[in-house]
Coordinates of N, CA, C and O in Angstrom, one line a residue:
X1 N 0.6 -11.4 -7.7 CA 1.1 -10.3 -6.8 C 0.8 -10.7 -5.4 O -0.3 -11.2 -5.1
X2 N 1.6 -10.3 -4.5 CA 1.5 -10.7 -3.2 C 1.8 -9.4 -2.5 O 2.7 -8.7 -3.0
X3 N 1.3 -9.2 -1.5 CA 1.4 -7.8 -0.7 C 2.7 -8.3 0.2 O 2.4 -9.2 1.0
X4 N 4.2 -7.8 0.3 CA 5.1 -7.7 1.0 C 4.9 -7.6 2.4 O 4.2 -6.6 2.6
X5 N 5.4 -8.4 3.6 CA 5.2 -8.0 4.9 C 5.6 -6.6 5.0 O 5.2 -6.2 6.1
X6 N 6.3 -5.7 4.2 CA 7.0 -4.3 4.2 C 6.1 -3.6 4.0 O 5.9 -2.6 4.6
X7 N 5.2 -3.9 3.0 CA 4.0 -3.2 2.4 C 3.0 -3.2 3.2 O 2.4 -2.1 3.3
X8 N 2.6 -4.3 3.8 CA 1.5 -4.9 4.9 C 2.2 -3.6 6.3 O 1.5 -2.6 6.6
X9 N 3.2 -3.9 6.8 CA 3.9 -2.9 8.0 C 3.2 -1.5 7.8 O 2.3 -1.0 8.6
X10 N 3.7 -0.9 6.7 CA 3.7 0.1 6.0 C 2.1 0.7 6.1 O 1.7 1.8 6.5
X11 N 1.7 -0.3 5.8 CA 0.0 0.5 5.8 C -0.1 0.4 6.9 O -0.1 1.5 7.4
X12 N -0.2 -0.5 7.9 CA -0.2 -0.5 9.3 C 0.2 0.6 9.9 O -0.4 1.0 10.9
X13 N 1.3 1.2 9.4 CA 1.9 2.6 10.4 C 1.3 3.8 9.6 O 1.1 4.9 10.2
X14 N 1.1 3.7 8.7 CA 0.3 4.6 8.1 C -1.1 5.1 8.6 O -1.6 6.2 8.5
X15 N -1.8 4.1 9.0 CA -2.9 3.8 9.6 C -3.3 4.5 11.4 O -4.2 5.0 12.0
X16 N -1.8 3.9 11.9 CA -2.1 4.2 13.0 C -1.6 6.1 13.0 O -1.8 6.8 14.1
X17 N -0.8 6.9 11.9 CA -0.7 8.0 11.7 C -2.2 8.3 11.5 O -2.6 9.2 12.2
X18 N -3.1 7.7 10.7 CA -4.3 8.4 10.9 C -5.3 8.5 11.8 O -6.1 9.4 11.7
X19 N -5.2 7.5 12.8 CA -6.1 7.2 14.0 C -5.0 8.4 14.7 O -5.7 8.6 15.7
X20 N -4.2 9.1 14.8 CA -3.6 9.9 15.9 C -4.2 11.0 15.5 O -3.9 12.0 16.2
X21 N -5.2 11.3 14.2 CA -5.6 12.4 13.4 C -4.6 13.9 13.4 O -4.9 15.0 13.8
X22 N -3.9 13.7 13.0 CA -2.8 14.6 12.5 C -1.3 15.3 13.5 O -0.3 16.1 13.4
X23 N -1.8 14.5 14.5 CA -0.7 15.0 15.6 C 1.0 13.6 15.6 O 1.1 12.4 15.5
X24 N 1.8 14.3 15.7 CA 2.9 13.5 15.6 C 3.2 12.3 16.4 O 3.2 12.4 17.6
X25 N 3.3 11.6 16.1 CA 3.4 10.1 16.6 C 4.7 9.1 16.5 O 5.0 8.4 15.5
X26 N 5.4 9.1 17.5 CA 6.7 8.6 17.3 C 6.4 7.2 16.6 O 5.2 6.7 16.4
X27 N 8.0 6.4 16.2 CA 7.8 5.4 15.3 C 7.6 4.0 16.5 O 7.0 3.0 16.2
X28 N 8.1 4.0 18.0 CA 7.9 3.1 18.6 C 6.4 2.7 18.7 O 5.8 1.7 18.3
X29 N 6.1 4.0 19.7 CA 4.5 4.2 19.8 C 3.4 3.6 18.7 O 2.5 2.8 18.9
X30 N 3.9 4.3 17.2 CA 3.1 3.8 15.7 C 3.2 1.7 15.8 O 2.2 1.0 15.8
X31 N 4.5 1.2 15.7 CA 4.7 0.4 16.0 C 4.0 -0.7 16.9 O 3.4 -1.8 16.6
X32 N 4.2 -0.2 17.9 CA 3.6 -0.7 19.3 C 1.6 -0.6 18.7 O 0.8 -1.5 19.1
X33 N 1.2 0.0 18.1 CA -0.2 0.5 18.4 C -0.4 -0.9 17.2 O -1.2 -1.8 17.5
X34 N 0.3 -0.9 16.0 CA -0.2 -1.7 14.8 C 0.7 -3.2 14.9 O 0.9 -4.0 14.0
X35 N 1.1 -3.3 16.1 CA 1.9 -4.4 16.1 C 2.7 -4.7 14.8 O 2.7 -5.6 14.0
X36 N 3.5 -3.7 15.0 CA 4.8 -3.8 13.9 C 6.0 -4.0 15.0 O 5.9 -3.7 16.2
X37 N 7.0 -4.7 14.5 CA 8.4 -5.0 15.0 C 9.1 -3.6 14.6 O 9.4 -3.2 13.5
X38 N 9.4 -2.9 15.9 CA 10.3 -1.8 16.0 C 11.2 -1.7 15.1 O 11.3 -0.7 14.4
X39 N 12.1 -3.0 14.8 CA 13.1 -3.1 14.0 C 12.7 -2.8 12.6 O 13.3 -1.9 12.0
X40 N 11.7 -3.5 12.1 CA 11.5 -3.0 10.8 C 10.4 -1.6 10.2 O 10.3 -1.3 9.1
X41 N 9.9 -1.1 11.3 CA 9.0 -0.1 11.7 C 10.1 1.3 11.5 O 9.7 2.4 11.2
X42 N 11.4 1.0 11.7 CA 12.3 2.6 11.2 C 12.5 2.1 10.3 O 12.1 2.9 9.4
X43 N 13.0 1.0 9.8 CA 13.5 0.9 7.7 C 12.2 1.8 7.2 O 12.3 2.9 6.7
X44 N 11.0 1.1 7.6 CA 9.8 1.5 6.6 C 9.5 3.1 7.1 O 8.8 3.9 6.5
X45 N 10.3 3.4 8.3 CA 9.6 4.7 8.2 C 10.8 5.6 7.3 O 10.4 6.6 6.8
X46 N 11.6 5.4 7.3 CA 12.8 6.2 6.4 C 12.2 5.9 4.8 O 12.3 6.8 4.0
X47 N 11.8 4.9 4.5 CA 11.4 4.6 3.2 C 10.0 5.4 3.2 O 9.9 5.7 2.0
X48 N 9.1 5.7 3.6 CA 7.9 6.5 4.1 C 8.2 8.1 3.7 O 7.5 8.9 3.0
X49 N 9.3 8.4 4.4 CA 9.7 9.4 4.0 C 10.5 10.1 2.9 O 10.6 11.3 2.6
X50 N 10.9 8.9 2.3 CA 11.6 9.3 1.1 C 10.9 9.4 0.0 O 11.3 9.8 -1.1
X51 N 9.3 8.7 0.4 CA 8.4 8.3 -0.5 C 7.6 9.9 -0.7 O 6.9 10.1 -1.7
X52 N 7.9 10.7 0.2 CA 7.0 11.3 0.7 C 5.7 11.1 1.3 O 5.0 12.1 1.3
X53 N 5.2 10.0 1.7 CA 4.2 10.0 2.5 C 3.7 10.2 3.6 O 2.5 10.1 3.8
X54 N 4.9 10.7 4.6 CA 5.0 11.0 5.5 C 6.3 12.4 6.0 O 7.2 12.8 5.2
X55 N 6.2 12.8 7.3 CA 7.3 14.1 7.5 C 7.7 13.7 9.0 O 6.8 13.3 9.6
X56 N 8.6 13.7 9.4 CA 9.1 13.6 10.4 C 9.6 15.0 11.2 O 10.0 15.8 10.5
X57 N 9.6 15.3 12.7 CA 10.4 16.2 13.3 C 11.0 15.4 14.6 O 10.5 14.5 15.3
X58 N 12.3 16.2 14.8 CA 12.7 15.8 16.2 C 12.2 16.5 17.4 O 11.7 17.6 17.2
X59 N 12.2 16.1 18.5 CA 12.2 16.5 19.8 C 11.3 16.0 20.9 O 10.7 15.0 20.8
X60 N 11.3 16.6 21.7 CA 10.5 15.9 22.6 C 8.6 15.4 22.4 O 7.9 14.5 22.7
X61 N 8.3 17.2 21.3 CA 7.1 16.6 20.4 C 7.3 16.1 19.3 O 6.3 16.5 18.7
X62 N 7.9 15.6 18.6 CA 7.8 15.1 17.6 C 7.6 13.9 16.9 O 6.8 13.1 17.4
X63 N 8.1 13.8 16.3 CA 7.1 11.9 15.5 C 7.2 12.2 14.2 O 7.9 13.1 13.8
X64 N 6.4 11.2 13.4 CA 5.7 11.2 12.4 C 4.4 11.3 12.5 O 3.8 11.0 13.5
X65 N 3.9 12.0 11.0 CA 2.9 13.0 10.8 C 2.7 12.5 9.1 O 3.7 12.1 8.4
X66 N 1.4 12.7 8.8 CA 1.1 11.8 7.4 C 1.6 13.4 6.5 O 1.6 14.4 7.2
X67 N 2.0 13.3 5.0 CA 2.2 14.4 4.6 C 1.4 13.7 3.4 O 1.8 14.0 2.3
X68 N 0.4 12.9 3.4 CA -0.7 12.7 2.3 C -2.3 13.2 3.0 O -2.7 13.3 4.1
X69 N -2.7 13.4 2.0 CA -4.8 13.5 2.2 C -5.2 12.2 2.2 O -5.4 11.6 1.2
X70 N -5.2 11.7 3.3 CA -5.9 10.4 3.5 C -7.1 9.9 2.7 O -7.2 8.9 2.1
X71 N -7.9 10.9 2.9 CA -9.4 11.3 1.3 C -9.1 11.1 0.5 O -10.1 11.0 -0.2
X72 N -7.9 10.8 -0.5 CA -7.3 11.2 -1.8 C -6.0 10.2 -1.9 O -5.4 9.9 -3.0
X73 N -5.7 9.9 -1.2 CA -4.5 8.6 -1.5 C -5.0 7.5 -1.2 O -5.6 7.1 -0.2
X74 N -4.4 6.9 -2.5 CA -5.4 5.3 -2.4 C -4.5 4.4 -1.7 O -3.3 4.7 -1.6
X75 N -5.3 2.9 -1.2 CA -4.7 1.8 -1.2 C -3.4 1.4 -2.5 O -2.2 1.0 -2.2
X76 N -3.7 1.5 -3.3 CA -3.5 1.6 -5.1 C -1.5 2.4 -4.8 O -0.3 2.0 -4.9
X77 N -1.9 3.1 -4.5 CA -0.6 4.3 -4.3 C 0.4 4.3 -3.3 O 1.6 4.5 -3.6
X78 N -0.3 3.8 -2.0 CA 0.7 3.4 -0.9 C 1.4 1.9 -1.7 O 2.6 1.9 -1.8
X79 N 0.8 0.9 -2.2 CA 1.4 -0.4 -2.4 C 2.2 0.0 -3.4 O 3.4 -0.5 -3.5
X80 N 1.6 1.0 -4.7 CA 3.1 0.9 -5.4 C 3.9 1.4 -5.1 O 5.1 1.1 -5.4
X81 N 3.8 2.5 -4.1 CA 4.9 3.9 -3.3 C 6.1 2.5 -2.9 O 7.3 2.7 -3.3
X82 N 5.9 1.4 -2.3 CA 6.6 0.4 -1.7 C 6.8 -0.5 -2.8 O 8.0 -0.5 -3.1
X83 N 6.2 -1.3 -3.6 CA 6.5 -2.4 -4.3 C 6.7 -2.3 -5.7 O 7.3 -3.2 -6.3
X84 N 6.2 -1.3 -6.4 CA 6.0 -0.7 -7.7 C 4.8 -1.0 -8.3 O 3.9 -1.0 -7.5
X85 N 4.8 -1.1 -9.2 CA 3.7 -1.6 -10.2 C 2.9 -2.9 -9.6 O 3.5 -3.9 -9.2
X86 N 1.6 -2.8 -9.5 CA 0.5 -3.9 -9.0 C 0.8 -4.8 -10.4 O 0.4 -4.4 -11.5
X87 N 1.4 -6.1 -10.1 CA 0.8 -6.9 -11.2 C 0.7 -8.7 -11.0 O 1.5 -9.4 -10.4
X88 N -0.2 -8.9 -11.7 CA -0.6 -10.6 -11.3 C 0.9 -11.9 -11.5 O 1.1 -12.9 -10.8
X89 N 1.7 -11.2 -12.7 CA 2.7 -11.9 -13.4 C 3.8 -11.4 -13.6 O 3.9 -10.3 -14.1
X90 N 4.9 -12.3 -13.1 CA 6.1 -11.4 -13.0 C 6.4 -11.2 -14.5 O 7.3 -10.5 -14.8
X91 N 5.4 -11.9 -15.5 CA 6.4 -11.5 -17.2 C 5.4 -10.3 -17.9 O 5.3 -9.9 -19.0
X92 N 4.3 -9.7 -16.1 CA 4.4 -8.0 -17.3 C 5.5 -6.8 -16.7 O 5.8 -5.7 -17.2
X93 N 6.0 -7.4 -15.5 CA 6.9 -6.9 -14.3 C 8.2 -6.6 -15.1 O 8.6 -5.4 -15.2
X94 N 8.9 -7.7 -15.7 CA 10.0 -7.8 -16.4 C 10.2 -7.8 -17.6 O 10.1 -9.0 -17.9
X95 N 10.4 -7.1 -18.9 CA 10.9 -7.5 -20.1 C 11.8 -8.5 -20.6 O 13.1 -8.6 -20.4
X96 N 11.0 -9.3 -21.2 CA 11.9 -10.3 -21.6 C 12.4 -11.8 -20.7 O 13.4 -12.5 -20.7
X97 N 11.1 -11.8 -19.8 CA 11.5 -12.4 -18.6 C 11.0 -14.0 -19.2 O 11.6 -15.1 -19.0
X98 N 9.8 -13.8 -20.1 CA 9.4 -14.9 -21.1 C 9.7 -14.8 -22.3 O 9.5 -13.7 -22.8
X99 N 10.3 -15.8 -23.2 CA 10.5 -15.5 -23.9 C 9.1 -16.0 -25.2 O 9.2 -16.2 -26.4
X100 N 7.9 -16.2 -24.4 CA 6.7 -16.4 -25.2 C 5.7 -15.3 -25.3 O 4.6 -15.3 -25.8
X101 N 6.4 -13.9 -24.3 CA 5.7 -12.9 -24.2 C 4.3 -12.4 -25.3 O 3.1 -12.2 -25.1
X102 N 5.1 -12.4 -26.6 CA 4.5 -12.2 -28.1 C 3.2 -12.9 -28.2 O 2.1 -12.3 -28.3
X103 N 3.4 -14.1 -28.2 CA 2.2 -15.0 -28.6 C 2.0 -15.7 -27.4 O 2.1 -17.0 -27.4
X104 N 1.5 -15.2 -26.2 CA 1.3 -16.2 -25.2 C 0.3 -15.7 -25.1 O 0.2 -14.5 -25.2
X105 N -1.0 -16.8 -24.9 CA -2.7 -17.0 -24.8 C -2.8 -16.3 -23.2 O -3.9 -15.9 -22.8
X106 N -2.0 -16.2 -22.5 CA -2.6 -16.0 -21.0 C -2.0 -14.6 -20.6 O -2.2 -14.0 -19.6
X107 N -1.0 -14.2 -21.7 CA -0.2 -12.8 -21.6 C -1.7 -11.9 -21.5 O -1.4 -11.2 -20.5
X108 N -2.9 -11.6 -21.9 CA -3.9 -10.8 -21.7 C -4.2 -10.8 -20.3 O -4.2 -10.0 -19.4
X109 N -4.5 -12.1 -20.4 CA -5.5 -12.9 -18.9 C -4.9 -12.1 -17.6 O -5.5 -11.4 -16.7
X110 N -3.7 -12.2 -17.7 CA -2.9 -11.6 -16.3 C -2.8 -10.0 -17.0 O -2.5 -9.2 -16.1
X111 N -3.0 -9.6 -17.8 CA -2.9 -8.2 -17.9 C -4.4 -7.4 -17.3 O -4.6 -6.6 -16.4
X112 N -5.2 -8.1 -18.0 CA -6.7 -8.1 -17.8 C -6.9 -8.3 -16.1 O -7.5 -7.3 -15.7
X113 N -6.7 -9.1 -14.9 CA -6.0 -9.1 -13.5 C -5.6 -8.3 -13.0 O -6.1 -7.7 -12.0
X114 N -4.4 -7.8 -13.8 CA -3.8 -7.0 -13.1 C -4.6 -5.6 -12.7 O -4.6 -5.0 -11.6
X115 N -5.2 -5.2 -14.1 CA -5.9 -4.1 -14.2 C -7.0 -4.0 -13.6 O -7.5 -2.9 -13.8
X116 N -7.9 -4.8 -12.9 CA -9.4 -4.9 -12.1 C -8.4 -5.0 -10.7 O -8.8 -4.3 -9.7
X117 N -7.4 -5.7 -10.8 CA -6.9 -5.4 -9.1 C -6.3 -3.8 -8.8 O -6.6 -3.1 -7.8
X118 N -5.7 -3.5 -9.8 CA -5.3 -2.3 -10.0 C -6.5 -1.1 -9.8 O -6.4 -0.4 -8.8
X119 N -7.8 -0.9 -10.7 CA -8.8 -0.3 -10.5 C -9.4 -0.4 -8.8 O -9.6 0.6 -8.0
X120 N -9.8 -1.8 -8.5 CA -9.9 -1.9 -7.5 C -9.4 -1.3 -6.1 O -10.0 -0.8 -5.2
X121 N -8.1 -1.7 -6.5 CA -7.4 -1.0 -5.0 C -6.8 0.9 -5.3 O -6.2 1.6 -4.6
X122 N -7.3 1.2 -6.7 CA -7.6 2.4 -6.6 C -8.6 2.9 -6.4 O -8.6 4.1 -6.6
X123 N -9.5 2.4 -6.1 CA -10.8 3.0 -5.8 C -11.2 3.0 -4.0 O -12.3 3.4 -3.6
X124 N -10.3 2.7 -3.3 CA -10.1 2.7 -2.0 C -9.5 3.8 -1.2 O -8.3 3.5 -1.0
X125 N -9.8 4.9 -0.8 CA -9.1 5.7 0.1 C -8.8 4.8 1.1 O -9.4 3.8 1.4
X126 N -7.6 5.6 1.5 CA -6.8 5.1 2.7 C -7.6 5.4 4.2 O -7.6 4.7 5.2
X127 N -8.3 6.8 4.0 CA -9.4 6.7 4.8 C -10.7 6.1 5.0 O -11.2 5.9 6.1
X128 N -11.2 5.7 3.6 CA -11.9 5.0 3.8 C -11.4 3.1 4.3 O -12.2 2.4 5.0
X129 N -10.7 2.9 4.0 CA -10.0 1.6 4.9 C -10.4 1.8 6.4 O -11.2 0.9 6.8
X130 N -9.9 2.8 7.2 CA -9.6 3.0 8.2 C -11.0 3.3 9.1 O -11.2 2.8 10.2
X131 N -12.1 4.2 8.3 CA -13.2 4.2 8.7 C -14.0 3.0 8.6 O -14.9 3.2 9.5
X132 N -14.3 1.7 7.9 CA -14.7 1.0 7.2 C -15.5 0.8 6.4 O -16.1 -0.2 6.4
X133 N -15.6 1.7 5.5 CA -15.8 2.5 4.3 C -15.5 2.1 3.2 O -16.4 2.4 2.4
X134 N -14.7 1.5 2.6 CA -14.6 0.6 1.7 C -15.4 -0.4 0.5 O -16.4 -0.9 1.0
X135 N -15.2 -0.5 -0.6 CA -16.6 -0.7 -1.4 C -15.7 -2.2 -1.6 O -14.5 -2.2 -1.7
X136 N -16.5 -3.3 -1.6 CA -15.7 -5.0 -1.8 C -16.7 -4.9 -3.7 O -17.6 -4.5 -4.4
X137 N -15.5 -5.8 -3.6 CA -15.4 -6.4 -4.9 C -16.7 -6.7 -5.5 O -16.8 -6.2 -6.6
X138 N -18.0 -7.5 -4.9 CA -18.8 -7.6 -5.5 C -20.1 -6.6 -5.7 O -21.2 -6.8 -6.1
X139 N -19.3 -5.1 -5.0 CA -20.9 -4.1 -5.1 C -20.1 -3.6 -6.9 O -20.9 -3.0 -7.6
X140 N -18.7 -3.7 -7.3 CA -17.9 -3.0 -7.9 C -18.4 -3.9 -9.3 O -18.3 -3.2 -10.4
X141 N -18.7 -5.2 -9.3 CA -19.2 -5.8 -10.3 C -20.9 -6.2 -10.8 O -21.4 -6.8 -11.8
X142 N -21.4 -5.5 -9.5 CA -22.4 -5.7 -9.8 C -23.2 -5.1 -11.3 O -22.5 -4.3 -11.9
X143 N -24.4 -5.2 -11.7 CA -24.9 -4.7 -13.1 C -25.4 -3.2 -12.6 O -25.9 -2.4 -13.4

C-alpha cells in the first residue's frame, strides 16, 4: 500500500483546516500554507466534501471548515475516505486478481500487514498528528 500524492494533499489541507482552529479558510490560502498545488488542492477539496469531511461556504468570509472531530477521526479514516480500504496486496483489494488466492502461503502474511497497519493508523487522531501526539509503532508493540 502506498499513500497517493491525493491522499498525502488531502491530509495536508485537512491539517492546515485544523491549525486555522475552526474558522474558514479559503482553498488557496489552505494550499499556500501546506504547500499543496492549487490545481490539485480544488479536485481534493470537492472530493473532501463529498466525503463529508469537510463544508464549504461562499463569500467574502468563507472557506473551508472541517465538518469532522479532529479527536475522533483517525488517520485510518481520512486515507480510506480517499483510497478505500488500507491494504499491503493488491490480491486482498481485488477478487480474483490471483488466481492462487485459495492456497497461497503469503495470502495470510499480507492480510496479517494489512491489519497491524490498519490498527495502527487507527489508533491515531488527526489531532493528535497535528499536535505531535502520536504513539509510533514501537511503544504499540511493546510487552
Amino acid at each position: 500500500m502506498e499513500i497517493s500524492r491525493k491522499t498525502d494533499y488531502a491530509i495536508r489541507l485537512v491539517a492546515a483546516l485544523m491549525l486555522n482552529e475552526g474558522k474558514p479558510l479559503s482553498v488557496r490560502k489552505a494550499a499556500s500554507m501546506q504547500d499543496v498545488p492549487y490545481s490539485f488542492a480544488r479536485g481534493i477539496q470537492h472530493d473532501l466534501v463529498k466525503s463529508g469531511v469537510v463544508t464549504t461556504s461562499r463569500g467574502a468570509h468563507g472557506g473551508m471548515q472541517l465538518a469532522i472531530d479532529p479527536d475522533e477521526y483517525t488517520l485510518a479514516e481520512l486515507i480510506e475516505t480517499l483510497q478505500g480500504p488500507i491494504r499491503l496486496a493488491i490480491c486482498l483489494s481485488e477478487d480474483g486478481w490471483c488466481p492462487r488466492d485459495s492456497n497461497c502461503v503469503f495470502h495470510q502474511v499480507w492480510e496479517g500487514g494489512s491489519e497491524l497497519v490498519h490498527e495502527y493508523l487507527s489508533s491515531i487522531s488527526m489531532k493528535e498528528i497535528i499536535k505531535g501526539k502520536q504513539p509510533y509503532i514501537k511503544n504499540l508493540l511493546s510487552p
